[in-house]
Amino acid sequence: MDISIIFKLAAIGIIITIVCQVLKKSDRDDIATVVSIVGLVIALTVAVTMIGDLFAVLKEVFGIY
C-alpha cells in the first residue's frame, strides 16, 4: 500500500471532472453522465482492490484462514 494510489485516485477525479465540465459546456450532457459513471467505476475498482489487499494482509497477520 502506497500513497501514490491516493494520488492516482485524485488524478482520476480531477480528469473526470474536467472532461465532464467540457462536455456539459458543449451541450453533451448524456456523454458527460456516461463519463462520470465510468470514472466512478474505475475509482471504485481501485478502492475495492485496495480493500481486498488489506483483508489479505489482516488474514496473514492474525493467522485467519
JSON list of C-alpha atoms in Angstrom, two decimals:
[
{"chain": "A", "resi": 1, "resn": "MET", "atom": "CA", "xyz": [0.00, 0.00, 0.00]},
{"chain": "A", "resi": 2, "resn": "ASP", "atom": "CA", "xyz": [1.42, 3.27, -1.10]},
{"chain": "A", "resi": 3, "resn": "ILE", "atom": "CA", "xyz": [0.48, 6.94, -1.05]},
{"chain": "A", "resi": 4, "resn": "SER", "atom": "CA", "xyz": [0.71, 7.01, -4.85]},
{"chain": "A", "resi": 5, "resn": "ILE", "atom": "CA", "xyz": [-2.63, 5.21, -5.05]},
{"chain": "A", "resi": 6, "resn": "ILE", "atom": "CA", "xyz": [-4.31, 8.16, -3.34]},
{"chain": "A", "resi": 7, "resn": "PHE", "atom": "CA", "xyz": [-2.71, 10.50, -5.87]},
{"chain": "A", "resi": 8, "resn": "LYS", "atom": "CA", "xyz": [-3.93, 8.28, -8.71]},
{"chain": "A", "resi": 9, "resn": "LEU", "atom": "CA", "xyz": [-7.49, 8.41, -7.37]},
{"chain": "A", "resi": 10, "resn": "ALA", "atom": "CA", "xyz": [-7.27, 12.18, -7.06]},
{"chain": "A", "resi": 11, "resn": "ALA", "atom": "CA", "xyz": [-5.93, 12.47, -10.60]},
{"chain": "A", "resi": 12, "resn": "ILE", "atom": "CA", "xyz": [-8.77, 10.32, -11.92]},
{"chain": "A", "resi": 13, "resn": "GLY", "atom": "CA", "xyz": [-11.26, 12.56, -10.13]},
{"chain": "A", "resi": 14, "resn": "ILE", "atom": "CA", "xyz": [-9.73, 15.74, -11.48]},
{"chain": "A", "resi": 15, "resn": "ILE", "atom": "CA", "xyz": [-9.56, 14.46, -15.06]},
{"chain": "A", "resi": 16, "resn": "ILE", "atom": "CA", "xyz": [-13.13, 13.17, -14.98]},
{"chain": "A", "resi": 17, "resn": "THR", "atom": "CA", "xyz": [-14.35, 16.48, -13.56]},
{"chain": "A", "resi": 18, "resn": "ILE", "atom": "CA", "xyz": [-12.62, 18.49, -16.28]},
{"chain": "A", "resi": 19, "resn": "VAL", "atom": "CA", "xyz": [-13.92, 16.23, -19.05]},
{"chain": "A", "resi": 20, "resn": "CYS", "atom": "CA", "xyz": [-17.47, 16.41, -17.66]},
{"chain": "A", "resi": 21, "resn": "GLN", "atom": "CA", "xyz": [-17.36, 20.20, -17.45]},
{"chain": "A", "resi": 22, "resn": "VAL", "atom": "CA", "xyz": [-16.13, 20.49, -21.03]},
{"chain": "A", "resi": 23, "resn": "LEU", "atom": "CA", "xyz": [-18.83, 18.11, -22.24]},
{"chain": "A", "resi": 24, "resn": "LYS", "atom": "CA", "xyz": [-21.56, 19.96, -20.34]},
{"chain": "A", "resi": 25, "resn": "LYS", "atom": "CA", "xyz": [-20.45, 23.30, -21.79]},
{"chain": "A", "resi": 26, "resn": "SER", "atom": "CA", "xyz": [-20.73, 21.82, -25.28]},
{"chain": "A", "resi": 27, "resn": "ASP", "atom": "CA", "xyz": [-24.28, 20.52, -24.59]},
{"chain": "A", "resi": 28, "resn": "ARG", "atom": "CA", "xyz": [-23.28, 16.86, -24.39]},
{"chain": "A", "resi": 29, "resn": "ASP", "atom": "CA", "xyz": [-24.92, 16.11, -21.04]},
{"chain": "A", "resi": 30, "resn": "ASP", "atom": "CA", "xyz": [-25.63, 12.48, -21.89]},
{"chain": "A", "resi": 31, "resn": "ILE", "atom": "CA", "xyz": [-21.99, 11.75, -22.70]},
{"chain": "A", "resi": 32, "resn": "ALA", "atom": "CA", "xyz": [-20.88, 13.67, -19.59]},
{"chain": "A", "resi": 33, "resn": "THR", "atom": "CA", "xyz": [-23.07, 11.41, -17.47]},
{"chain": "A", "resi": 34, "resn": "VAL", "atom": "CA", "xyz": [-21.55, 8.30, -19.05]},
{"chain": "A", "resi": 35, "resn": "VAL", "atom": "CA", "xyz": [-18.04, 9.64, -18.48]},
{"chain": "A", "resi": 36, "resn": "SER", "atom": "CA", "xyz": [-18.77, 10.35, -14.83]},
{"chain": "A", "resi": 37, "resn": "ILE", "atom": "CA", "xyz": [-20.18, 6.85, -14.31]},
{"chain": "A", "resi": 38, "resn": "VAL", "atom": "CA", "xyz": [-17.13, 5.30, -15.96]},
{"chain": "A", "resi": 39, "resn": "GLY", "atom": "CA", "xyz": [-14.86, 7.38, -13.72]},
{"chain": "A", "resi": 40, "resn": "LEU", "atom": "CA", "xyz": [-16.78, 6.24, -10.67]},
{"chain": "A", "resi": 41, "resn": "VAL", "atom": "CA", "xyz": [-16.46, 2.60, -11.71]},
{"chain": "A", "resi": 42, "resn": "ILE", "atom": "CA", "xyz": [-12.71, 2.97, -12.24]},
{"chain": "A", "resi": 43, "resn": "ALA", "atom": "CA", "xyz": [-12.24, 4.62, -8.85]},
{"chain": "A", "resi": 44, "resn": "LEU", "atom": "CA", "xyz": [-14.36, 2.00, -7.10]},
{"chain": "A", "resi": 45, "resn": "THR", "atom": "CA", "xyz": [-12.40, -0.79, -8.79]},
{"chain": "A", "resi": 46, "resn": "VAL", "atom": "CA", "xyz": [-9.15, 0.64, -7.45]},
{"chain": "A", "resi": 47, "resn": "ALA", "atom": "CA", "xyz": [-10.66, 1.08, -3.98]},
{"chain": "A", "resi": 48, "resn": "VAL", "atom": "CA", "xyz": [-12.08, -2.46, -3.87]},
{"chain": "A", "resi": 49, "resn": "THR", "atom": "CA", "xyz": [-8.71, -3.86, -4.93]},
{"chain": "A", "resi": 50, "resn": "MET", "atom": "CA", "xyz": [-7.05, -1.94, -2.08]},
{"chain": "A", "resi": 51, "resn": "ILE", "atom": "CA", "xyz": [-9.62, -3.21, 0.43]},
{"chain": "A", "resi": 52, "resn": "GLY", "atom": "CA", "xyz": [-9.09, -6.77, -0.79]},
{"chain": "A", "resi": 53, "resn": "ASP", "atom": "CA", "xyz": [-5.35, -6.41, -0.28]},
{"chain": "A", "resi": 54, "resn": "LEU", "atom": "CA", "xyz": [-5.98, -5.02, 3.21]},
{"chain": "A", "resi": 55, "resn": "PHE", "atom": "CA", "xyz": [-8.09, -8.04, 4.18]},
{"chain": "A", "resi": 56, "resn": "ALA", "atom": "CA", "xyz": [-5.44, -10.39, 2.79]},
{"chain": "A", "resi": 57, "resn": "VAL", "atom": "CA", "xyz": [-2.80, -8.72, 4.95]},
{"chain": "A", "resi": 58, "resn": "LEU", "atom": "CA", "xyz": [-5.08, -8.89, 8.00]},
{"chain": "A", "resi": 59, "resn": "LYS", "atom": "CA", "xyz": [-5.68, -12.59, 7.43]},
{"chain": "A", "resi": 60, "resn": "GLU", "atom": "CA", "xyz": [-1.95, -13.16, 7.18]},
{"chain": "A", "resi": 61, "resn": "VAL", "atom": "CA", "xyz": [-1.14, -11.13, 10.29]},
{"chain": "A", "resi": 62, "resn": "PHE", "atom": "CA", "xyz": [-3.77, -12.74, 12.51]},
{"chain": "A", "resi": 63, "resn": "GLY", "atom": "CA", "xyz": [-3.44, -16.23, 11.01]},
{"chain": "A", "resi": 64, "resn": "ILE", "atom": "CA", "xyz": [-7.07, -16.49, 9.91]},
{"chain": "A", "resi": 65, "resn": "TYR", "atom": "CA", "xyz": [-7.58, -18.99, 7.11]}
]
